[in-house]
Coordinates of C-alpha atoms and ligand atoms in Angstrom, one line a residue:
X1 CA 8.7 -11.8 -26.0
X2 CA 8.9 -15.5 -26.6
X3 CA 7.5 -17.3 -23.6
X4 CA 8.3 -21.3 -22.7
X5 CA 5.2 -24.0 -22.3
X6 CA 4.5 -24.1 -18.2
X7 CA 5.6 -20.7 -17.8
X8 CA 2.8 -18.9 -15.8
X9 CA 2.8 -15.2 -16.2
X10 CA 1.1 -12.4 -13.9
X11 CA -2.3 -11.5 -15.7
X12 CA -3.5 -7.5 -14.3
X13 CA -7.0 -8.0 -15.7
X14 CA -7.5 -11.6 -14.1
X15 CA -6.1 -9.8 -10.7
X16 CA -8.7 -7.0 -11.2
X17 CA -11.1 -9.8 -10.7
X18 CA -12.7 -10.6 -7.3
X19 CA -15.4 -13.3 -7.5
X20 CA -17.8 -14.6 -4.2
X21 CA -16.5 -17.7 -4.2
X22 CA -15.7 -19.0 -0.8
X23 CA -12.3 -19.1 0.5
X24 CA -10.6 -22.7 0.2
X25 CA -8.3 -23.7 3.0
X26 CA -5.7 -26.0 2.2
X27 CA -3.7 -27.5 4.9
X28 CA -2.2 -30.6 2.8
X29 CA -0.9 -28.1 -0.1
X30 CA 2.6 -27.8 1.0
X31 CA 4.6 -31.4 0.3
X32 CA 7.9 -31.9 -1.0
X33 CA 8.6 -34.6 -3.3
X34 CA 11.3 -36.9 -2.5
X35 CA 13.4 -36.4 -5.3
X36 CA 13.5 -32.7 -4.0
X37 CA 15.0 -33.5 -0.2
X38 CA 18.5 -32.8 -0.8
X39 CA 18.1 -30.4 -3.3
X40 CA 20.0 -27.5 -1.0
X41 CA 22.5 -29.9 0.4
X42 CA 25.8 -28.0 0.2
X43 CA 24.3 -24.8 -1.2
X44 CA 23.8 -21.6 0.2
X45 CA 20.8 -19.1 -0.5
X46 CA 20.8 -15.4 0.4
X47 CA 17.4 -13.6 0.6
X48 CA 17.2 -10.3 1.0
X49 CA 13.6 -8.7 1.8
X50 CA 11.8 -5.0 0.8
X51 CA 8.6 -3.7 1.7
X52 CA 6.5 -4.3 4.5
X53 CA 5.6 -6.8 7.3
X54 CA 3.6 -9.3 5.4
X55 CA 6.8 -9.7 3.1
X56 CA 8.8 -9.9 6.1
X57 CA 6.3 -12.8 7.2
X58 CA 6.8 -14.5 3.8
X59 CA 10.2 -14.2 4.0
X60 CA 10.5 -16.7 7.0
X61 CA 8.2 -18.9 4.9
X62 CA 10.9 -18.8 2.0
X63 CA 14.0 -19.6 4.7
X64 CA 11.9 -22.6 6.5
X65 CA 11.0 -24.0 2.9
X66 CA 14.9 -23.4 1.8
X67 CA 16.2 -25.1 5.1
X68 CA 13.7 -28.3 4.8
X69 CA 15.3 -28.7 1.4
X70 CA 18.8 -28.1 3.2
X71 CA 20.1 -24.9 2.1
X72 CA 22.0 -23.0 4.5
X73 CA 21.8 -19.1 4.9
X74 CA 24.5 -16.9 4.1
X75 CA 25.2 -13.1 4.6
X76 CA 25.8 -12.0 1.8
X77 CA 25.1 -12.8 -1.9
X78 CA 28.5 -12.9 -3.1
X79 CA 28.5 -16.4 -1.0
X80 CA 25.6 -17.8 -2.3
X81 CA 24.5 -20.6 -4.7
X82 CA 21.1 -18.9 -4.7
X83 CA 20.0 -15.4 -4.5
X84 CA 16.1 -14.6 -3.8
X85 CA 14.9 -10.8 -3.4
X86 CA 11.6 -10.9 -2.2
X87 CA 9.9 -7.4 -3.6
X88 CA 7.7 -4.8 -2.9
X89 CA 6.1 -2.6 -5.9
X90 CA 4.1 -0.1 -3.5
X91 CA 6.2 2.9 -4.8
X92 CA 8.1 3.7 -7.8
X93 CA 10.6 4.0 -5.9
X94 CA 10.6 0.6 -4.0
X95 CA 10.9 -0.6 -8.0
X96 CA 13.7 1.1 -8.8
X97 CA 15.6 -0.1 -5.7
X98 CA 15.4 -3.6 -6.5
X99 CA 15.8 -3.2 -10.6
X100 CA 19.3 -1.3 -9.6
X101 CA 20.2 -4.3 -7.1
X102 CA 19.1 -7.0 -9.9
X103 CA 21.5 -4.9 -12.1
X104 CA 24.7 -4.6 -9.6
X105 CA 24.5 -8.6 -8.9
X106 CA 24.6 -9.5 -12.4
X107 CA 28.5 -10.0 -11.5
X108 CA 28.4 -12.7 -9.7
X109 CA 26.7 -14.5 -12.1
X110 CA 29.4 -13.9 -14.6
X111 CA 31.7 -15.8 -12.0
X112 CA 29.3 -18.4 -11.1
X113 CA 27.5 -19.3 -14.2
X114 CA 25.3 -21.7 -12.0
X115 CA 24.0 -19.0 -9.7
X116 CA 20.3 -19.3 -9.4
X117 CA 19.0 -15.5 -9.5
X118 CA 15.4 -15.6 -7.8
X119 CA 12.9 -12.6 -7.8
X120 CA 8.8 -13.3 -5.7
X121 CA 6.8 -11.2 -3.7
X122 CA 5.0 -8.1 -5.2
X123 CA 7.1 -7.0 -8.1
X124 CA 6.5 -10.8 -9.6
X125 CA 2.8 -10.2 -9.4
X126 CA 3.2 -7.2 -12.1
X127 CA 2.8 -7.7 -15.3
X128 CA 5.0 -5.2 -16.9
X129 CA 7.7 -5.8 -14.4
X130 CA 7.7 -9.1 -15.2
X131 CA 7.8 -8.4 -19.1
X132 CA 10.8 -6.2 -18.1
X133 CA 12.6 -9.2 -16.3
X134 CA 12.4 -11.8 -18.9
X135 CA 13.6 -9.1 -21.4
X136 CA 16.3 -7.1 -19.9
X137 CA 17.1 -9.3 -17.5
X138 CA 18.1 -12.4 -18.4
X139 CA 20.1 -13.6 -15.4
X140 CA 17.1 -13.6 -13.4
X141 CA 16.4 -17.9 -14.0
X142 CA 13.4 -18.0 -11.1
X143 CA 10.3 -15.5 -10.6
X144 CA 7.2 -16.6 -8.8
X145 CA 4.7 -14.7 -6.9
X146 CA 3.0 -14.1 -3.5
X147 CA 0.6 -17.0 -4.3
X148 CA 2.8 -20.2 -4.6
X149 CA 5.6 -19.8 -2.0
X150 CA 4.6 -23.2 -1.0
X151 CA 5.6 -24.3 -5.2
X152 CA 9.3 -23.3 -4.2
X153 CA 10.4 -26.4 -4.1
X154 CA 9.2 -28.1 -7.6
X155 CA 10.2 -24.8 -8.8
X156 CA 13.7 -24.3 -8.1
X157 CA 14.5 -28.4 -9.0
X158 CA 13.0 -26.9 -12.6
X159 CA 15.5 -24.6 -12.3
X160 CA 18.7 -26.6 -11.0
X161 CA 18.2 -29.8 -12.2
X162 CA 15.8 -29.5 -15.7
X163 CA 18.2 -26.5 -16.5
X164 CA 15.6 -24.1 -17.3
X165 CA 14.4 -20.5 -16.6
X166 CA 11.3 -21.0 -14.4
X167 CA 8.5 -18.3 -14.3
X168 CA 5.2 -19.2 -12.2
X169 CA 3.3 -16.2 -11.2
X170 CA -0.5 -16.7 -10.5
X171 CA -3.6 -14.2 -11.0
X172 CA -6.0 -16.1 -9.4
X173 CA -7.8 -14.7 -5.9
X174 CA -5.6 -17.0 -3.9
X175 CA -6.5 -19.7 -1.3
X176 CA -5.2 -19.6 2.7
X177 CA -2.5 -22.5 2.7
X178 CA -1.8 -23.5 6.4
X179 CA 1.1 -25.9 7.3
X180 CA 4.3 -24.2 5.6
X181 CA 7.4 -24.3 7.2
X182 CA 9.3 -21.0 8.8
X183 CA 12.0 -20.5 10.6
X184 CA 11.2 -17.1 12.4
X185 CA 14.0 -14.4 12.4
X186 CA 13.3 -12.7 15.7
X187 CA 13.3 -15.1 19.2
X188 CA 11.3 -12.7 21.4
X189 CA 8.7 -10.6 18.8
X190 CA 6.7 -12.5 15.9
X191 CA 4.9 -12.1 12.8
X192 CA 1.7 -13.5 12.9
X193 CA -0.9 -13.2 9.3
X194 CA -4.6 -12.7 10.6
X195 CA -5.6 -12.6 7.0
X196 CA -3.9 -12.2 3.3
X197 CA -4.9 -9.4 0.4
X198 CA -7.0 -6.4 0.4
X199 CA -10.6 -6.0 -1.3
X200 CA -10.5 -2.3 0.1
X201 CA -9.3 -1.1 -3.6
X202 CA -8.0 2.4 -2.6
X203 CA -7.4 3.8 -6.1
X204 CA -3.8 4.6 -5.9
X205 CA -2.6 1.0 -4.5
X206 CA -1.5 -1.5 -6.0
X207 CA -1.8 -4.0 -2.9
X208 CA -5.1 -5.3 -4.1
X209 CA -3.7 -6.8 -7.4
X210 CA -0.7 -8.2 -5.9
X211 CA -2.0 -9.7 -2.8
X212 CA -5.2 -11.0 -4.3
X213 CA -8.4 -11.4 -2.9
X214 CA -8.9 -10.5 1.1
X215 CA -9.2 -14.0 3.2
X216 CA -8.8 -14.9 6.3
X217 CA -7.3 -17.6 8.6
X218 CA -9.1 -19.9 10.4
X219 CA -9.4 -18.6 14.1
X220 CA -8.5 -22.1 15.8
X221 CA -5.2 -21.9 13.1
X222 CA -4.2 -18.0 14.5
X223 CA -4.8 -18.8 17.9
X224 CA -2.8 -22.3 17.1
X225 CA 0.0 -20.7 16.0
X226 CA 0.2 -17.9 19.1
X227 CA -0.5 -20.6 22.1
X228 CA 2.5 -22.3 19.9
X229 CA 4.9 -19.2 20.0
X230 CA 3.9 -18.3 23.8
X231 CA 5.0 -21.8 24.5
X232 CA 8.1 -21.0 22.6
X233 CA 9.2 -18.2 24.6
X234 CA 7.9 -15.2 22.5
X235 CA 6.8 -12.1 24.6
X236 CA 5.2 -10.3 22.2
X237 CA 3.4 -10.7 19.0
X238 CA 1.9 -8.8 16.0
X239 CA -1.3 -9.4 13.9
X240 CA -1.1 -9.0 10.7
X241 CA -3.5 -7.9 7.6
X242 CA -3.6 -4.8 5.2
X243 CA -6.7 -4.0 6.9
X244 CA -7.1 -6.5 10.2
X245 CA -10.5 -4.8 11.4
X246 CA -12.1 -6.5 8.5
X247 CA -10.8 -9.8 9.8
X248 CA -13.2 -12.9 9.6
X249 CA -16.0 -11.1 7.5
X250 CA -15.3 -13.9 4.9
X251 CA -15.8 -17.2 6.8
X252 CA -18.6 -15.5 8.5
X253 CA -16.9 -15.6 12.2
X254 CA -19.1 -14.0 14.9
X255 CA -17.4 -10.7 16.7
X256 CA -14.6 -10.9 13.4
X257 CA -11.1 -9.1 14.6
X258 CA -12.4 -7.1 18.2
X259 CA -13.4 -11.8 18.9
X260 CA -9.6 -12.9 17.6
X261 CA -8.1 -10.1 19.4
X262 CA -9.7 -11.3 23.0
X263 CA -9.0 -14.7 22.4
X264 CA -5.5 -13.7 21.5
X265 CA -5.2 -12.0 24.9
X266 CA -6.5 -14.6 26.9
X267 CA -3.8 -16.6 26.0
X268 CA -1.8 -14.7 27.7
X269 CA 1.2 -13.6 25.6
X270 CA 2.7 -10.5 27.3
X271 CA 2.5 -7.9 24.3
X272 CA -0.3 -7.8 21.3
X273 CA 0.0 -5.4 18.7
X274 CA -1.5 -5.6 15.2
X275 CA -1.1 -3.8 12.1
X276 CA -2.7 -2.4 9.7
X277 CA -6.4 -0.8 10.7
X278 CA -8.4 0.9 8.0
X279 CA -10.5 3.9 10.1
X280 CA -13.3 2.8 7.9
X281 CA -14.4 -0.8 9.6
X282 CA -12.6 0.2 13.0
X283 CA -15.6 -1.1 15.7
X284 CA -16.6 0.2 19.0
X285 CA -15.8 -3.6 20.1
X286 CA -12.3 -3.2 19.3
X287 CA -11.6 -0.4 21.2
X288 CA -13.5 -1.9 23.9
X289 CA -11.1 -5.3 23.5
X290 CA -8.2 -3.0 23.0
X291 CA -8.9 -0.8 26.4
X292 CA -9.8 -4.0 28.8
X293 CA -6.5 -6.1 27.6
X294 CA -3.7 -5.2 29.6
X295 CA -1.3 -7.2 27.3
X296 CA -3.0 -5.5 24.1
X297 CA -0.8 -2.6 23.8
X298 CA -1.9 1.5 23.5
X299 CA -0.5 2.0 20.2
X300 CA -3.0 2.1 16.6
X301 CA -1.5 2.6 13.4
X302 CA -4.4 4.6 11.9
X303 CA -3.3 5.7 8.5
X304 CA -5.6 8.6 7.3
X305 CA -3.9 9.5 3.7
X306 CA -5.7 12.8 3.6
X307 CA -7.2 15.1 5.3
X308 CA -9.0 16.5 2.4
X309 CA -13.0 15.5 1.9
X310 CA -12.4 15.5 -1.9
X311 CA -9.0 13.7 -2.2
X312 CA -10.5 11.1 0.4
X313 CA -13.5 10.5 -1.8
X314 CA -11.3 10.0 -5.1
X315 CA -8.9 8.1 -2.8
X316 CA -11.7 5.5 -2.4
X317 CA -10.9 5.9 0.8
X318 CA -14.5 5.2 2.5
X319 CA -14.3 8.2 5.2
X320 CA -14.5 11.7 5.8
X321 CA -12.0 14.3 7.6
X322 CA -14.9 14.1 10.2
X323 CA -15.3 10.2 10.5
X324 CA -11.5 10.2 10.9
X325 CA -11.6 13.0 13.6
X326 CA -14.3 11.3 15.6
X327 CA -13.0 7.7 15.3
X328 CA -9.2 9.9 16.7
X329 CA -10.7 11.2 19.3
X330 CA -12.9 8.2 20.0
X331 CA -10.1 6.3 20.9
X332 CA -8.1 8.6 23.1
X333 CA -10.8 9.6 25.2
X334 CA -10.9 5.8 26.4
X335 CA -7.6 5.2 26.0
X336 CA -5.3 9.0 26.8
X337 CA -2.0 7.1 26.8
X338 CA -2.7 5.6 23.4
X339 CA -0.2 6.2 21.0
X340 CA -1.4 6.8 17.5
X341 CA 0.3 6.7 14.4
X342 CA -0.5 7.5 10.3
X343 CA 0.4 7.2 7.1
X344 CA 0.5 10.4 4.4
X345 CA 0.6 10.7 0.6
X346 CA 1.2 14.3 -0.7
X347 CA 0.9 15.1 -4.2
X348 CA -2.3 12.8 -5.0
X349 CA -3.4 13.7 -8.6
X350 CA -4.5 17.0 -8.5
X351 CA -4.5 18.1 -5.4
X352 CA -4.5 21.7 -4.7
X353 CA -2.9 23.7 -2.2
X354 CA -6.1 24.4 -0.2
X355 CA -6.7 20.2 0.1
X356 CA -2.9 19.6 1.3
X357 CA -3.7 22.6 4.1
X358 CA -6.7 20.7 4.8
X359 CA -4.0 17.6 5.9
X360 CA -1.9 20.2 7.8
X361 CA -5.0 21.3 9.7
X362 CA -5.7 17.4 10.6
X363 CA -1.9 17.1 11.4
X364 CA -2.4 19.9 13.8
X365 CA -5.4 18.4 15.6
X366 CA -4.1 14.7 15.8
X367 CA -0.7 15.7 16.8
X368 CA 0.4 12.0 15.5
X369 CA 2.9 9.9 17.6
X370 CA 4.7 8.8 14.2
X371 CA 3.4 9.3 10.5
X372 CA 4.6 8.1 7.9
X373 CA 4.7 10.6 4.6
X374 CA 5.0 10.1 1.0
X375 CA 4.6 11.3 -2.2
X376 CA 2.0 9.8 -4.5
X377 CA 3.6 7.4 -6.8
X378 CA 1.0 6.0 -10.3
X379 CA 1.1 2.8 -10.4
X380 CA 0.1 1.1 -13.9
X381 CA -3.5 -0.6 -13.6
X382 CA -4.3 0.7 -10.5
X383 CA -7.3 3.7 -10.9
X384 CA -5.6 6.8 -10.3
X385 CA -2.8 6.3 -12.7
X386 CA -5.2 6.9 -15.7
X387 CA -5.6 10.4 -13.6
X388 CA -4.5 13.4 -15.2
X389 CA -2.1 15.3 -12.6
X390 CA -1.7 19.4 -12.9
X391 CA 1.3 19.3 -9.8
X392 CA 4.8 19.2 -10.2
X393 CA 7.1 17.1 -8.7
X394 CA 8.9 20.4 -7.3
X395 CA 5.3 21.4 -5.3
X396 CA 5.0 17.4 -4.2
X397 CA 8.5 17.9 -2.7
X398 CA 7.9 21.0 -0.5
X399 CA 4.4 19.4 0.3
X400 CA 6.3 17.0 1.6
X401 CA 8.9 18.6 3.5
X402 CA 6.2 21.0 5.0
X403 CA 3.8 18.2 6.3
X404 CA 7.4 16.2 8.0
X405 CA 8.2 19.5 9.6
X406 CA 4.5 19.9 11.1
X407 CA 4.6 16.2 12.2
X408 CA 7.9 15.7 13.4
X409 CA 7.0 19.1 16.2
X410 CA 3.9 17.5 17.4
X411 CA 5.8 13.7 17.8
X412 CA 8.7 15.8 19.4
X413 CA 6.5 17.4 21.9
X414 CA 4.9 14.2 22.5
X415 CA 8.4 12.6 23.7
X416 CA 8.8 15.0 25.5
X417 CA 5.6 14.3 27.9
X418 CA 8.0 11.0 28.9
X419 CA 10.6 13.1 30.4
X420 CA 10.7 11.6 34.0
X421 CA 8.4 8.8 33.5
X422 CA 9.2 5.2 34.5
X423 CA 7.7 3.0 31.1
X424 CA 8.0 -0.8 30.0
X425 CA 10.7 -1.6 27.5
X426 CA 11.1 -4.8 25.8
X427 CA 14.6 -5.2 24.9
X428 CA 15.9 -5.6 21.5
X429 CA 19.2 -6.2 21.9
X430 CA 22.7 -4.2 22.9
X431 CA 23.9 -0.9 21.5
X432 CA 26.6 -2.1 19.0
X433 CA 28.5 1.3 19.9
X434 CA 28.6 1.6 23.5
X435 CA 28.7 -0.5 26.3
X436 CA 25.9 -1.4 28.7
X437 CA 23.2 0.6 26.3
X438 CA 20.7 -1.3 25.1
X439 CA 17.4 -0.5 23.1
X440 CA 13.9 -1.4 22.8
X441 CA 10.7 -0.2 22.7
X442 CA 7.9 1.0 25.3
X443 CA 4.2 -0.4 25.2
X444 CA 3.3 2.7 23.0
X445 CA 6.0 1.9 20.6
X446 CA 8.9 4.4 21.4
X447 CA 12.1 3.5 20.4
X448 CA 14.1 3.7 23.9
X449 CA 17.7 3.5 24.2
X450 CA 18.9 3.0 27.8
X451 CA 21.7 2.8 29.9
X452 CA 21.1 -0.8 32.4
X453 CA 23.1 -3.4 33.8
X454 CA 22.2 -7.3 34.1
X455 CA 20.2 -7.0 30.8
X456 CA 19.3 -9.3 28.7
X457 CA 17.3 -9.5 25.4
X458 CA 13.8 -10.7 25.8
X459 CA 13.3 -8.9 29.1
X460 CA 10.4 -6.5 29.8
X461 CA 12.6 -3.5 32.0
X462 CA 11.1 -0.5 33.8
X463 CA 13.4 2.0 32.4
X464 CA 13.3 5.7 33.6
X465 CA 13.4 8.7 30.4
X466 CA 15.9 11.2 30.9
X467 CA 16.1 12.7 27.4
X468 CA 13.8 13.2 24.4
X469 CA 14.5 13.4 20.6
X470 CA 12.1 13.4 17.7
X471 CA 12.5 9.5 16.8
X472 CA 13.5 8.1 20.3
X473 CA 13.8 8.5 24.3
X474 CA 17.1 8.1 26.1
X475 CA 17.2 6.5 29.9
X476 CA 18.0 4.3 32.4
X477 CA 17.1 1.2 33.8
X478 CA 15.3 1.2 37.3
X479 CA 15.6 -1.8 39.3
Ligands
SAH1 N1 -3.2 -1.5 4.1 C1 -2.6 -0.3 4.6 C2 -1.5 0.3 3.7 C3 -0.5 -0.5 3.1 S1 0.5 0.3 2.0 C4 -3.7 0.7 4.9 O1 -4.5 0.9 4.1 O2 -3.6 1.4 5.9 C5 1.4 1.5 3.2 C6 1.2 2.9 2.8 O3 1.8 3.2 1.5 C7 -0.2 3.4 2.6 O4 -0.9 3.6 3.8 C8 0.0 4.6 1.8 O5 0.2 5.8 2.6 C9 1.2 4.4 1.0 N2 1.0 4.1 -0.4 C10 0.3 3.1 -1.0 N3 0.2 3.3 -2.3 C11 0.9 4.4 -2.6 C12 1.2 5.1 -3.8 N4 0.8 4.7 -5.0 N5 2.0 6.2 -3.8 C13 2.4 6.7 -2.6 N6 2.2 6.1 -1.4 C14 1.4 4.9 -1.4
SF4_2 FE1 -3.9 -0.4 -0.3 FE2 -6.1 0.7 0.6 FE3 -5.8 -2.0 0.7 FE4 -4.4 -0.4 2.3 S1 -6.6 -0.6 2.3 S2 -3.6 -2.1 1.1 S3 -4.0 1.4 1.0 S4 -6.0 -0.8 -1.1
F3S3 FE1 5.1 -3.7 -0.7 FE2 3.6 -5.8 -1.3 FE3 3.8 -4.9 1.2 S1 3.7 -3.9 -2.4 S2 4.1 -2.7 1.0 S3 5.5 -5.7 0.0 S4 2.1 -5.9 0.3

């Protein structure tokens, strides 16, 4: 592969690195040269996002940057003068998706030769992806990763104005870089980052090479930013971090997540939620926090992966089927309406059929609200990939369809406690195929969809449940 001078391309074994260093906080890092202003005047981007929440977060940091330097957003890519997909590499899968998509655009570019083809976010920060890319590939003109969203704009003048293909990916740890623009796609719920990376290393992810080096925000900045969307009319907001309970442990901050999460609640904001808790660092102070704060709602996305001793311990995971269990019950017998929810992967190397009953069995005691299940996927670098696996594919799949049958009885049979019940729903928006149904979703997270009049988005309703399914409630609206 012949590389340019300036290009800057992901490094796996400079990611593997994590060093001691303290975490910088830059708050003057984002500028945009003059010369760059009117870059987007008269063009249009289109961004399209995969993955998870913190790429949905970065995403409105890509559309604020884009509309500073005057682009305006478009629908679809066939009107666009730019096209950024903003990645995800957890699974194979998730890879596959976007390579396919890269492929079916490639069109447009035949009948716009001056289409700028952009690819970031986790799929950037992989080496051999990236290889791929600037191979196969060769419309792609723009790659850079979840480090440098704030270089979008000296990038992409590269790109439109010095003509050439820009690649800037970084390996380093990362720093926190406060003061970006975004232009937030939802007007009554909102992202908010607690912290960036993971240091947890579970040995099938590949989340701690992508993401970089855990770090968190300052807590004046978080608590900045929330007191900023309260004012703006938001009613409900979510923390986020690959593993909030660990929140703070880098700057040293007294009382770490169970502190930000009481602060957060004093200021008032109707609904908290945060995502994602490790079991491992999950304190008594949190659940304490979490049981006191009316406005800090019963629901815990507790992903347990396994509920095998073994798997867990070659997982990296940091807990046993017993810690989990105790932690589980911990937290319902101070909070009984507490929804909780997981994430499963079937199929890790090796496991045998005796360690994926011993997830059944755990299934069966934590009759989960919601899981989410999937089949192990390798990922190149990360531990368990070097692995040796004796199960087929076939087995993984009827793993998986047993474990989503057991789960999806116990969340049904949880529904169905609601039957009757009068429950909190913050409205989405309108059904777009019938009239006068709306949807939105309780405190605990149910999905609600509910006949009301004099509704309007952004309202809390009391809505009464008349009908269960697996995945959502049906009712209608008390006044
Ligand atoms: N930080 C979160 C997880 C983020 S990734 C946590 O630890 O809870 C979301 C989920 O994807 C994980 O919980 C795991 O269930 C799944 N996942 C991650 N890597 C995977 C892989 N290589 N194959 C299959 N599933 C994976
Ligand atoms: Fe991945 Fe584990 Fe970090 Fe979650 S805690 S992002 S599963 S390494
Ligand atoms: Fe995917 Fe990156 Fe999130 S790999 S799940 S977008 S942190």
């Amino acid at each position: 592969m012949k590389t340019q001078p300036g290009w800057a391309l992901p490094n796996l074994h400079e990611a593997q690195k994590r060093t001691q260093k303290e975490v910088t906080i830059e708050k003057s890092l984002f500028q945009i040269p003059s010369e760059v202003r009117t870059l987007g005047q008269g063009k249009k981007y289109y961004l399209r996002t995969y993955g998870c929440q913190a790429n949905e977060r970065d995403s409105e940091t890509l559309a604020g940057i884009l509309e500073e330097l005057m682009f305006t957003p478009v629908e679809h890519p066939e009107q666009a003068d730019l096209i950024l997909l903003n990645t995800c590499a957890i699974r194979k899968n998730a890879e596959d998706k976007v390579l396919g998509e890269i492929g079916s655009l490639k069109r447009l570019k035949r009948s716009n030769p001056d289409l700028i083809f952009g690819l970031c976010g986790c799929m950037a920060q992989e080496e051999d992806v990236v290889q791929v890319l600037l191979e196969k590939y060769r419309h792609v003109n723009l790659i850079f990763g979840t480090h440098n969203l704030h270089r979008l704009p000296e990038l992409l003048y590269e790109v439109m104005v010095g003509h050439k293909r820009s690649v800037e990916v970084l390996s380093k740890e990362g720093d926190v870089i406060e003061n970006l623009p975004v232009r937030r796609f939802g007007k009554h719920k909102a992202w908010v980052n607690i912290m960036y990376g993971c240091d947890k290393f579970c040995t099938y992810c590949i989340v701690p090479y992508t993401r970089g080096k855990e770090r968190s925000r300052a807590m004046a900045d978080v608590l900045q930013e929330i007191r900023q969307l309260k004012q703006d009319g938001y009613k409900e907001i979510t923390l986020l971090g690959q593993n909030v309970n660990s929140y703070g442990k880098d700057l040293h901050i007294e009382g770490g997540f169970a502190k930000l999460l009481e602060e957060t609640a004093k200021i008032g904001i109707e609904r908290i939620r945060f995502t994602t808790s490790h079991p491992w660092d999950f304190s008594d102070e949190m659940i304490d926090v979490i049981a006191r704060y009316d406005n800090i709602m019963p629901f815990i996305h507790l992903p347990v992966q396994s509920g095998d001793d073994e798997i867990l311990k070659i997982m990296g995971r940091r807990y046993t089927n017993a810690q989990y269990l105790t932690l589980f019950h911990k937290i319902k017998e101070r909070m009984p309406e507490c929804a909780i929810s997981t994430d499963i992967i079937v199929g890790f190397p090796n496991e045998s059929e005796g360690q994926f009953q011993h997830t059944l069995d755990l299934v069966k005691e934590c009759q989960f609200d919601n899981a989410f299940t999937f089949i192990y996927s390798p990922r190149e670098g990360t531990p368990a990939a070097r692995m040796a696996d004796s199960v087929s594919l076939e087995v993984k799949q009827r793993r998986l369809a047993e474990l989503n049958a057991c789960w999806n009885q116990y969340a049904h049979v949880k529904n169905e406690a609601y039957l009757g019940k009068v429950v909190k729903v913050l409205v989405d928006g309108a059904s777009k195929k019938k009239a006068n149904v709306w949807s939105g979703y309780t405190e605990t997270n149910k999905l609600v969809n509910f006949t009301g009049e004099h509704v309007t988005a952004g309202d809390i309703v009391k809505v009464k449940i008349t009908a269960c399914k697996t995945f959502s409630l049906d009712g209608e609206q008390i006044l």
